[in-house]
Every structure is written in C-alpha cells, then in structure tokens.
Tab-separated table of N, CA and C in Angstrom:
chain	number	residue	atom	x	y	z
G	1	MET	N	9.761	-16.183	21.835
G	1	MET	CA	8.468	-15.865	21.267
G	1	MET	C	8.643	-14.786	20.212
G	2	ILE	N	7.879	-14.859	19.187
G	2	ILE	CA	7.931	-13.879	18.106
G	2	ILE	C	6.852	-12.836	18.359
G	3	GLY	N	7.248	-11.576	18.342
G	3	GLY	CA	6.303	-10.495	18.615
G	3	GLY	C	5.644	-9.983	17.355
G	4	SER	N	4.664	-9.101	17.545
G	4	SER	CA	3.908	-8.594	16.403
G	4	SER	C	4.738	-7.695	15.501
G	5	GLY	N	5.880	-7.186	15.980
G	5	GLY	CA	6.731	-6.337	15.155
G	5	GLY	C	7.733	-7.123	14.332
G	6	SER	N	7.698	-8.421	14.416
G	6	SER	CA	8.653	-9.282	13.726
G	6	SER	C	8.359	-9.355	12.235
G	7	SER	N	9.400	-9.624	11.450
G	7	SER	CA	9.214	-9.814	10.011
G	7	SER	C	9.097	-11.304	9.671
G	8	TYR	N	8.972	-12.154	10.690
G	8	TYR	CA	8.838	-13.594	10.503
G	8	TYR	C	7.603	-13.917	9.664
G	9	GLN	N	7.769	-14.809	8.698
G	9	GLN	CA	6.644	-15.287	7.900
G	9	GLN	C	6.606	-16.803	7.987
G	10	PRO	N	5.465	-17.359	8.375
G	10	PRO	CA	5.375	-18.817	8.462
G	10	PRO	C	5.480	-19.454	7.084
G	11	ARG	N	6.048	-20.636	7.034
G	11	ARG	CA	6.196	-21.370	5.776
G	11	ARG	C	5.843	-22.833	6.028
G	12	GLY	N	5.268	-23.456	5.036
G	12	GLY	CA	4.973	-24.880	5.116
G	12	GLY	C	3.839	-25.232	6.058
G	13	ASN	N	2.938	-24.294	6.327
G	13	ASN	CA	1.791	-24.557	7.191
G	13	ASN	C	0.906	-25.610	6.519
G	14	PRO	N	0.447	-26.625	7.262
G	14	PRO	CA	-0.408	-27.628	6.625
G	14	PRO	C	-1.812	-27.087	6.368
G	15	CYS	N	-2.409	-27.528	5.284
G	15	CYS	CA	-3.784	-27.154	4.956
G	15	CYS	C	-4.710	-27.675	6.056
G	16	ALA	N	-5.674	-26.852	6.460
G	16	ALA	CA	-6.615	-27.238	7.509
G	16	ALA	C	-7.599	-28.308	7.035
G	17	GLN	N	-7.679	-28.531	5.723
G	17	GLN	CA	-8.623	-29.526	5.202
G	17	GLN	C	-7.918	-30.805	4.745
G	18	CYS	N	-6.906	-30.681	3.882
G	18	CYS	CA	-6.278	-31.890	3.323
G	18	CYS	C	-4.915	-32.210	3.948
G	19	GLY	N	-4.316	-31.257	4.669
G	19	GLY	CA	-3.046	-31.512	5.347
G	19	GLY	C	-1.798	-31.276	4.517
G	20	LYS	N	-1.949	-30.982	3.238
G	20	LYS	CA	-0.766	-30.721	2.397
G	20	LYS	C	-0.112	-29.413	2.831
G	21	PRO	N	1.223	-29.345	2.809
G	21	PRO	CA	1.886	-28.094	3.200
G	21	PRO	C	1.639	-26.978	2.182
G	22	ILE	N	1.454	-25.767	2.698
G	22	ILE	CA	1.266	-24.577	1.867
G	22	ILE	C	2.524	-23.740	2.017
G	23	GLU	N	3.123	-23.372	0.897
G	23	GLU	CA	4.424	-22.705	0.908
G	23	GLU	C	4.441	-21.450	1.769
G	24	ARG	N	3.480	-20.560	1.563
G	24	ARG	CA	3.434	-19.306	2.335
G	24	ARG	C	2.013	-18.747	2.285
G	25	PRO	N	1.662	-17.875	3.225
G	25	PRO	CA	0.314	-17.304	3.205
G	25	PRO	C	0.118	-16.372	2.010
G	26	ASP	N	-1.117	-16.279	1.527
G	26	ASP	CA	-1.447	-15.368	0.424
G	26	ASP	C	-1.526	-13.925	0.904
G	27	TRP	N	-1.894	-13.736	2.148
G	27	TRP	CA	-2.081	-12.384	2.675
G	27	TRP	C	-1.703	-12.368	4.147
G	28	ILE	N	-1.025	-11.306	4.577
G	28	ILE	CA	-0.680	-11.112	5.984
G	28	ILE	C	-1.141	-9.719	6.374
G	29	GLU	N	-1.870	-9.641	7.463
G	29	GLU	CA	-2.356	-8.354	7.951
G	29	GLU	C	-2.019	-8.245	9.435
G	30	SER	N	-1.313	-7.182	9.802
G	30	SER	CA	-0.900	-6.987	11.188
G	30	SER	C	-1.597	-5.791	11.801
G	31	SER	N	-1.900	-5.916	13.071
G	31	SER	CA	-2.415	-4.816	13.870
G	31	SER	C	-1.814	-4.996	15.262
G	32	PRO	N	-1.898	-4.002	16.112
G	32	PRO	CA	-1.280	-4.128	17.438
G	32	PRO	C	-1.777	-5.375	18.177
G	33	GLY	N	-0.838	-6.226	18.558
G	33	GLY	CA	-1.165	-7.413	19.330
G	33	GLY	C	-1.628	-8.621	18.549
G	34	ARG	N	-1.727	-8.533	17.224
G	34	ARG	CA	-2.181	-9.694	16.457
G	34	ARG	C	-1.721	-9.620	15.006
G	35	THR	N	-1.591	-10.787	14.398
G	35	THR	CA	-1.282	-10.893	12.978
G	35	THR	C	-2.201	-11.956	12.384
G	36	SER	N	-2.841	-11.637	11.265
G	36	SER	CA	-3.730	-12.579	10.580
G	36	SER	C	-3.052	-13.072	9.307
G	37	PHE	N	-3.179	-14.361	9.055
G	37	PHE	CA	-2.592	-14.988	7.875
G	37	PHE	C	-3.714	-15.644	7.080
G	38	LEU	N	-3.839	-15.307	5.793
G	38	LEU	CA	-4.817	-15.943	4.916
G	38	LEU	C	-4.081	-16.989	4.082
G	39	TRP	N	-4.514	-18.229	4.204
G	39	TRP	CA	-3.886	-19.344	3.512
G	39	TRP	C	-4.822	-19.862	2.427
G	40	PHE	N	-4.247	-20.291	1.297
G	40	PHE	CA	-5.013	-20.904	0.220
G	40	PHE	C	-4.281	-22.158	-0.233
G	41	CYS	N	-4.964	-23.289	-0.163
G	41	CYS	CA	-4.381	-24.565	-0.583
G	41	CYS	C	-4.716	-24.801	-2.048
G	42	ARG	N	-3.708	-24.851	-2.875
G	42	ARG	CA	-3.916	-25.088	-4.294
G	42	ARG	C	-4.200	-26.564	-4.600
G	43	ALA	N	-3.917	-27.442	-3.642
G	43	ALA	CA	-4.186	-28.866	-3.844
G	43	ALA	C	-5.683	-29.178	-3.752
G	44	CYS	N	-6.397	-28.493	-2.830
G	44	CYS	CA	-7.823	-28.804	-2.652
G	44	CYS	C	-8.724	-27.564	-2.716
G	45	ASP	N	-8.144	-26.405	-3.061
G	45	ASP	CA	-8.887	-25.142	-3.190
G	45	ASP	C	-9.552	-24.682	-1.891
G	46	TYR	N	-8.976	-25.053	-0.750
G	46	TYR	CA	-9.519	-24.630	0.541
G	46	TYR	C	-8.820	-23.352	0.981
G	47	ARG	N	-9.580	-22.424	1.524
G	47	ARG	CA	-9.034	-21.150	2.000
G	47	ARG	C	-9.377	-21.028	3.484
G	48	PHE	N	-8.389	-20.614	4.297
G	48	PHE	CA	-8.638	-20.445	5.725
G	48	PHE	C	-7.733	-19.365	6.292
G	49	GLU	N	-8.095	-18.889	7.478
G	49	GLU	CA	-7.349	-17.828	8.144
G	49	GLU	C	-6.808	-18.360	9.464
G	50	ALA	N	-5.586	-17.968	9.777
G	50	ALA	CA	-4.982	-18.266	11.074
G	50	ALA	C	-4.611	-16.930	11.708
G	51	ILE	N	-4.872	-16.798	12.998
G	51	ILE	CA	-4.596	-15.546	13.696
G	51	ILE	C	-3.632	-15.813	14.841
G	52	ALA	N	-2.555	-15.035	14.885
G	52	ALA	CA	-1.597	-15.095	15.993
G	52	ALA	C	-1.870	-13.895	16.888
G	53	ILE	N	-2.053	-14.148	18.185
G	53	ILE	CA	-2.307	-13.080	19.149
G	53	ILE	C	-1.117	-13.011	20.093
G	54	TYR	N	-0.587	-11.798	20.278
G	54	TYR	CA	0.609	-11.586	21.080
G	54	TYR	C	0.268	-10.828	22.355
G	55	ASP	N	1.050	-11.093	23.403
G	55	ASP	CA	0.943	-10.293	24.616
G	55	ASP	C	1.395	-8.887	24.288
G	56	HIS	N	0.733	-7.915	24.858
G	56	HIS	CA	1.148	-6.527	24.648
G	56	HIS	C	2.425	-6.278	25.431
G	57	ALA	N	3.392	-5.640	24.797
G	57	ALA	CA	4.640	-5.297	25.476
G	57	ALA	C	4.345	-4.221	26.507
G	58	ASP	N	5.028	-4.284	27.632
G	58	ASP	CA	4.867	-3.291	28.690
G	58	ASP	C	5.682	-2.061	28.315
G	59	PRO	N	5.040	-0.938	27.962
G	59	PRO	CA	5.791	0.244	27.525
G	59	PRO	C	6.632	0.867	28.638
G	60	ASP	N	6.334	0.532	29.900
G	60	ASP	CA	7.094	1.083	31.022
G	60	ASP	C	8.260	0.193	31.430
G	61	ALA	N	8.410	-0.969	30.790
G	61	ALA	CA	9.499	-1.879	31.149
G	61	ALA	C	10.835	-1.286	30.717
G	62	LEU	N	11.819	-1.471	31.560
G	62	LEU	CA	13.164	-0.972	31.274
G	62	LEU	C	14.081	-2.140	30.963
G	63	ALA	N	14.932	-1.963	29.993
G	63	ALA	CA	15.919	-2.997	29.675
G	63	ALA	C	17.032	-2.931	30.702
G	64	ALA	N	17.494	-4.078	31.135
G	64	ALA	CA	18.570	-4.120	32.138
G	64	ALA	C	19.911	-4.137	31.459
C-alpha cells in the first residue's frame, strides 16, 4: 500500500467522462491521511477530483 508520505504520482488515469487516459494530474494536494488529485481531460474538457484516503500510521508501533 502507498502511504500519504509517498512521492508516488498516478499516471494514465482514465477520464471519468470519456475514458481517455490522462497523463498526470494537474494538481496534487496532500494532508494527513489523504491526498487529492485534480484531473483535467484535454480530450473532452472534463475536470474531476479523485481522493485517496490512507489509514493513519500507529505512532506507537515499533519496527521489529
């Protein structure tokens, strides 16, 4: 699973309206536990947002 601290950027996400792949999001905004991606399809001029929500890491967990 990819956490909110990751530098991963989605690529080739399909447009929510026409289905054509979009190279990369126009805007990425991160906050604790979530990342929002603003997508714009140049094929049909549709704009939409996708939000990834992550489980909060347990700050008391110890690495083995």
